[in-house]
Amino acid sequence: MRSIKSILIALLAITSISSASAQSLPGGFVYLRDIDPTIIQDVRYATPNNFVGRPLAGYGAGECVVKREVGLRLKAVQEELTAQNLSLKMFDCYRPARASLDMVKWSQNGRETAAERRYNPKIPKSELFRLGYIASRSQHSTGAALDLTLVDLKADNSGKYDPTKTYADCTAPVEARAPEGSVDMGTGYDCTDARGHTAAPSINPEQRAWRRRLVAAMARQGFVNYSKEWWHFSLPGAGGAAYDFPIQPRRS
């Protein structure tokens, strides 16, 4: 009897420790994988494959974290797209406030590398904040803003980014720029150029149709697109205070 009691006490202790060590998220945030694991994720700021060229502060894992309401609405969008052999692909979701400050420091370091120019072919990076391409206080930090694109599930999406390869800038034809494993929206993600504006007249009809399709699918769930970035959407009323907790690996 005493031995059974000891085992039960030990099991309770283990459960207690596991619960205490489990990842908890504040303010109604959730991991998107817990809402819909079918949505593809490529959280670029957790990797060197972004305009800064290294992981940003606060990105300890490539996980999409969102407010629960945002996640549920993304799930509804995904269900609609799945019937069309399409999928959402998330590039960025919740962004720790420290990451935005990291971007500010990057913009002020006085250097312009070739890799950085791929994302900013015509605009000096010191001008990106003034022109509204990057914000020092981002809505992403509230959990209500997202960067995303569409994936055609019937297409060959096997192309991978190769850090040793020299790619054309983000406005170049899709064959020449860095692969993103998604439909051709006319520019790459995070392209600070007029061609990256959602209604840019300089893109071709097929690219324009893909953008309209994405905007329409998101709008049906209440998401609003930012006119200077075809990839950026937010859900009005779902935000609130900005947060700065780091993104940690999700524990199953």
Coordinates of C-alpha atoms in Angstrom, one line a residue:
M1 CA 0.0 0.0 0.0
R2 CA 2.8 2.3 1.0
S3 CA 4.6 1.5 -2.4
I4 CA 1.4 2.3 -4.4
K5 CA 1.1 5.6 -2.5
S6 CA 4.7 6.5 -3.3
I7 CA 4.1 5.8 -7.0
L8 CA 1.1 8.0 -7.0
I9 CA 2.9 10.8 -5.3
A10 CA 5.8 10.5 -7.8
L11 CA 3.4 10.5 -10.7
L12 CA 1.7 13.6 -9.3
A13 CA 5.0 15.3 -8.9
I14 CA 6.0 14.5 -12.5
T15 CA 2.6 15.9 -13.8
S16 CA 3.2 19.0 -11.8
I17 CA 6.7 19.6 -13.1
S18 CA 5.5 18.9 -16.7
S19 CA 2.6 21.4 -16.4
A20 CA 4.9 24.0 -14.9
S21 CA 7.5 23.6 -17.7
A22 CA 4.9 23.6 -20.5
Q23 CA 5.0 26.6 -22.8
S24 CA 2.3 29.1 -21.8
L25 CA 1.4 32.1 -23.9
P26 CA 0.0 35.3 -22.5
G27 CA -3.0 37.4 -23.5
G28 CA -5.1 34.8 -25.5
F29 CA -2.2 33.9 -27.8
V30 CA -2.0 30.4 -29.3
Y31 CA 0.3 28.5 -31.6
L32 CA -1.3 28.4 -35.0
R33 CA -0.4 24.7 -35.4
D34 CA -2.7 24.0 -32.4
I35 CA -5.6 25.6 -34.4
D36 CA -4.8 24.3 -37.9
P37 CA -1.7 22.2 -38.5
T38 CA -2.4 22.1 -42.3
I39 CA -1.5 25.8 -42.8
I40 CA 2.1 25.9 -44.1
Q41 CA 4.6 28.0 -42.1
D42 CA 7.8 29.6 -43.2
V43 CA 8.5 32.1 -40.5
R44 CA 11.4 33.9 -42.1
Y45 CA 12.5 36.2 -39.3
A46 CA 13.6 33.1 -37.3
T47 CA 16.1 32.3 -40.1
P48 CA 18.8 34.2 -42.0
N49 CA 16.6 34.3 -45.1
N50 CA 15.2 37.8 -44.6
F51 CA 16.1 41.4 -45.4
V52 CA 18.3 41.7 -42.3
G53 CA 20.2 38.5 -43.1
R54 CA 20.0 36.9 -39.7
P55 CA 17.3 35.8 -37.2
L56 CA 15.7 38.8 -35.5
A57 CA 15.7 39.3 -31.7
G58 CA 12.9 37.3 -30.0
Y59 CA 12.5 34.7 -32.7
G60 CA 13.6 31.6 -30.8
A61 CA 11.6 29.3 -33.1
G62 CA 10.0 29.4 -36.5
E63 CA 6.4 29.2 -35.1
C64 CA 3.4 31.3 -36.0
V65 CA 1.8 32.7 -32.8
V66 CA -1.5 34.6 -33.1
K67 CA -4.5 35.7 -31.0
R68 CA -7.0 32.8 -30.8
E69 CA -9.7 34.6 -32.8
V70 CA -7.1 35.3 -35.6
G71 CA -6.2 31.6 -35.6
L72 CA -9.8 30.5 -35.9
R73 CA -10.4 32.8 -38.8
L74 CA -7.3 31.6 -40.5
K75 CA -8.6 28.1 -40.1
A76 CA -11.8 29.1 -41.9
V77 CA -9.8 30.7 -44.8
Q78 CA -7.7 27.5 -45.0
E79 CA -10.8 25.3 -45.2
E80 CA -12.1 27.4 -48.1
L81 CA -8.7 27.2 -49.9
T82 CA -8.2 23.5 -49.4
A83 CA -11.3 22.8 -51.5
Q84 CA -9.4 24.7 -54.3
N85 CA -6.1 22.8 -53.9
L86 CA -4.6 25.8 -52.3
S87 CA -3.1 26.6 -48.9
L88 CA -2.0 29.6 -46.9
K89 CA 1.7 30.0 -46.1
M90 CA 2.6 32.1 -43.1
F91 CA 5.7 34.3 -43.3
D92 CA 5.2 36.2 -40.1
C93 CA 2.6 36.4 -37.3
Y94 CA 3.1 37.7 -33.8
R95 CA 6.3 39.7 -33.7
P96 CA 8.0 40.5 -30.4
A97 CA 8.5 44.3 -29.9
R98 CA 12.2 43.7 -29.5
A99 CA 12.3 42.5 -33.1
S100 CA 10.9 45.8 -34.4
L101 CA 13.6 47.6 -32.4
D102 CA 16.1 45.2 -34.0
M103 CA 14.9 46.4 -37.4
V104 CA 15.3 50.0 -36.4
K105 CA 19.0 49.4 -35.4
W106 CA 19.6 47.5 -38.7
S107 CA 18.2 50.5 -40.7
Q108 CA 20.5 52.9 -39.0
N109 CA 23.8 50.9 -39.2
G110 CA 25.0 52.7 -42.3
R111 CA 25.6 49.6 -44.4
E112 CA 23.9 48.3 -47.5
T113 CA 24.9 44.8 -48.5
A114 CA 24.1 43.1 -51.8
A115 CA 21.8 40.6 -49.9
E116 CA 19.9 43.5 -48.4
R117 CA 19.5 45.2 -51.7
R118 CA 17.6 42.1 -53.0
Y119 CA 14.7 43.3 -50.8
N120 CA 15.3 47.1 -51.3
P121 CA 16.4 47.5 -54.9
K122 CA 15.5 51.2 -55.2
I123 CA 15.0 52.5 -51.6
P124 CA 17.8 53.2 -49.1
K125 CA 17.1 51.2 -46.0
S126 CA 17.3 54.4 -43.9
E127 CA 14.1 55.6 -45.7
L128 CA 12.0 52.4 -45.0
F129 CA 10.4 53.7 -41.8
R130 CA 9.6 57.2 -43.2
L131 CA 8.0 55.6 -46.3
G132 CA 5.8 53.3 -44.2
Y133 CA 7.4 49.9 -45.2
I134 CA 8.6 49.1 -41.6
A135 CA 7.1 50.4 -38.3
S136 CA 9.0 50.8 -35.1
R137 CA 5.8 49.9 -33.3
S138 CA 4.3 47.1 -35.3
Q139 CA 0.7 45.8 -35.2
H140 CA 2.3 42.4 -35.5
S141 CA 3.2 42.7 -31.8
T142 CA -0.4 42.8 -30.9
G143 CA -1.0 39.4 -32.5
A144 CA -3.5 40.8 -35.0
A145 CA -1.3 41.2 -38.0
L146 CA 0.1 38.6 -40.4
D147 CA 2.3 38.2 -43.4
L148 CA 1.3 35.4 -45.8
T149 CA 0.8 34.1 -49.3
L150 CA -0.8 31.3 -51.2
V151 CA 0.6 27.9 -52.2
D152 CA -0.8 25.9 -55.2
L153 CA -0.7 22.4 -53.8
K154 CA -0.8 20.9 -57.3
A155 CA 2.4 22.8 -58.4
D156 CA 6.0 21.9 -57.9
N157 CA 7.0 23.7 -54.7
S158 CA 10.3 21.9 -54.1
G159 CA 12.5 24.9 -54.8
K160 CA 14.5 25.9 -51.7
Y161 CA 16.5 29.0 -50.7
D162 CA 20.2 28.4 -51.1
P163 CA 22.3 30.9 -49.1
T164 CA 25.3 30.3 -51.3
K165 CA 23.5 31.3 -54.5
T166 CA 23.2 34.8 -55.9
Y167 CA 19.6 35.7 -56.7
A168 CA 18.1 38.6 -58.6
D169 CA 16.2 41.2 -56.6
C170 CA 12.7 40.8 -55.4
T171 CA 11.1 42.5 -58.4
A172 CA 12.7 40.2 -60.9
P173 CA 10.9 37.3 -62.7
V174 CA 10.0 34.5 -60.4
E175 CA 12.6 32.2 -62.1
A176 CA 15.4 34.6 -61.2
R177 CA 14.5 35.6 -57.6
A178 CA 14.9 33.5 -54.4
P179 CA 12.4 30.6 -54.4
E180 CA 9.5 30.8 -51.9
G181 CA 7.5 27.7 -52.7
S182 CA 4.4 29.7 -53.4
V183 CA 2.4 31.2 -56.3
D184 CA 4.0 34.1 -58.2
M185 CA 2.6 37.3 -56.7
G186 CA 4.8 39.5 -58.9
T187 CA 7.4 40.1 -56.2
G188 CA 9.0 38.2 -53.4
Y189 CA 7.9 38.6 -49.8
D190 CA 9.1 41.8 -48.0
C191 CA 9.9 43.5 -51.3
T192 CA 10.0 47.3 -50.6
D193 CA 9.2 48.5 -54.1
A194 CA 6.1 49.9 -55.8
R195 CA 5.6 46.5 -57.5
G196 CA 4.9 45.1 -54.0
H197 CA 1.9 47.5 -53.6
T198 CA -1.2 45.3 -53.7
A199 CA -2.7 47.2 -56.7
A200 CA 0.5 47.8 -58.5
P201 CA -0.2 48.3 -62.3
S202 CA 3.2 47.0 -63.3
I203 CA 2.5 43.3 -62.6
N204 CA 1.0 40.9 -65.2
P205 CA -2.7 39.8 -65.2
E206 CA -2.0 36.4 -63.7
Q207 CA 0.0 37.9 -60.8
R208 CA -2.8 40.4 -60.2
A209 CA -5.4 37.6 -60.2
W210 CA -3.5 35.8 -57.5
R211 CA -3.3 38.9 -55.3
R212 CA -7.0 39.5 -55.7
R213 CA -7.8 35.9 -54.9
L214 CA -5.7 36.1 -51.7
V215 CA -7.3 39.5 -50.7
A216 CA -10.8 38.2 -51.3
A217 CA -10.3 35.0 -49.3
M218 CA -8.9 36.9 -46.4
A219 CA -11.6 39.6 -46.6
R220 CA -14.3 37.0 -46.3
Q221 CA -13.1 36.4 -42.8
G222 CA -12.7 40.1 -41.9
F223 CA -9.0 40.6 -42.6
V224 CA -7.9 43.9 -44.2
N225 CA -4.9 44.2 -46.5
Y226 CA -2.2 46.9 -46.2
S227 CA -2.0 48.6 -49.6
K228 CA 1.8 48.9 -49.7
E229 CA 2.3 45.1 -49.1
W230 CA 0.3 42.5 -50.9
W231 CA 1.3 40.0 -48.1
H232 CA 0.3 42.0 -45.0
F233 CA -3.1 41.5 -43.4
S234 CA -4.7 42.5 -40.1
L235 CA -7.9 41.7 -38.2
P236 CA -9.5 45.0 -37.0
G237 CA -10.4 44.9 -33.3
A238 CA -8.4 41.7 -32.5
G239 CA -5.2 43.6 -31.4
G240 CA -4.7 45.7 -28.3
A241 CA -1.5 46.1 -26.3
A242 CA 1.8 45.3 -27.9
Y243 CA 3.7 42.3 -26.4
D244 CA 7.4 41.5 -26.2
F245 CA 7.5 37.8 -25.1
P246 CA 9.9 35.7 -27.2
I247 CA 8.7 33.0 -29.6
Q248 CA 9.7 29.7 -28.1
P249 CA 9.5 26.2 -29.6
R250 CA 6.0 24.7 -29.4
R251 CA 5.7 21.7 -27.1
S252 CA 3.3 19.0 -28.1

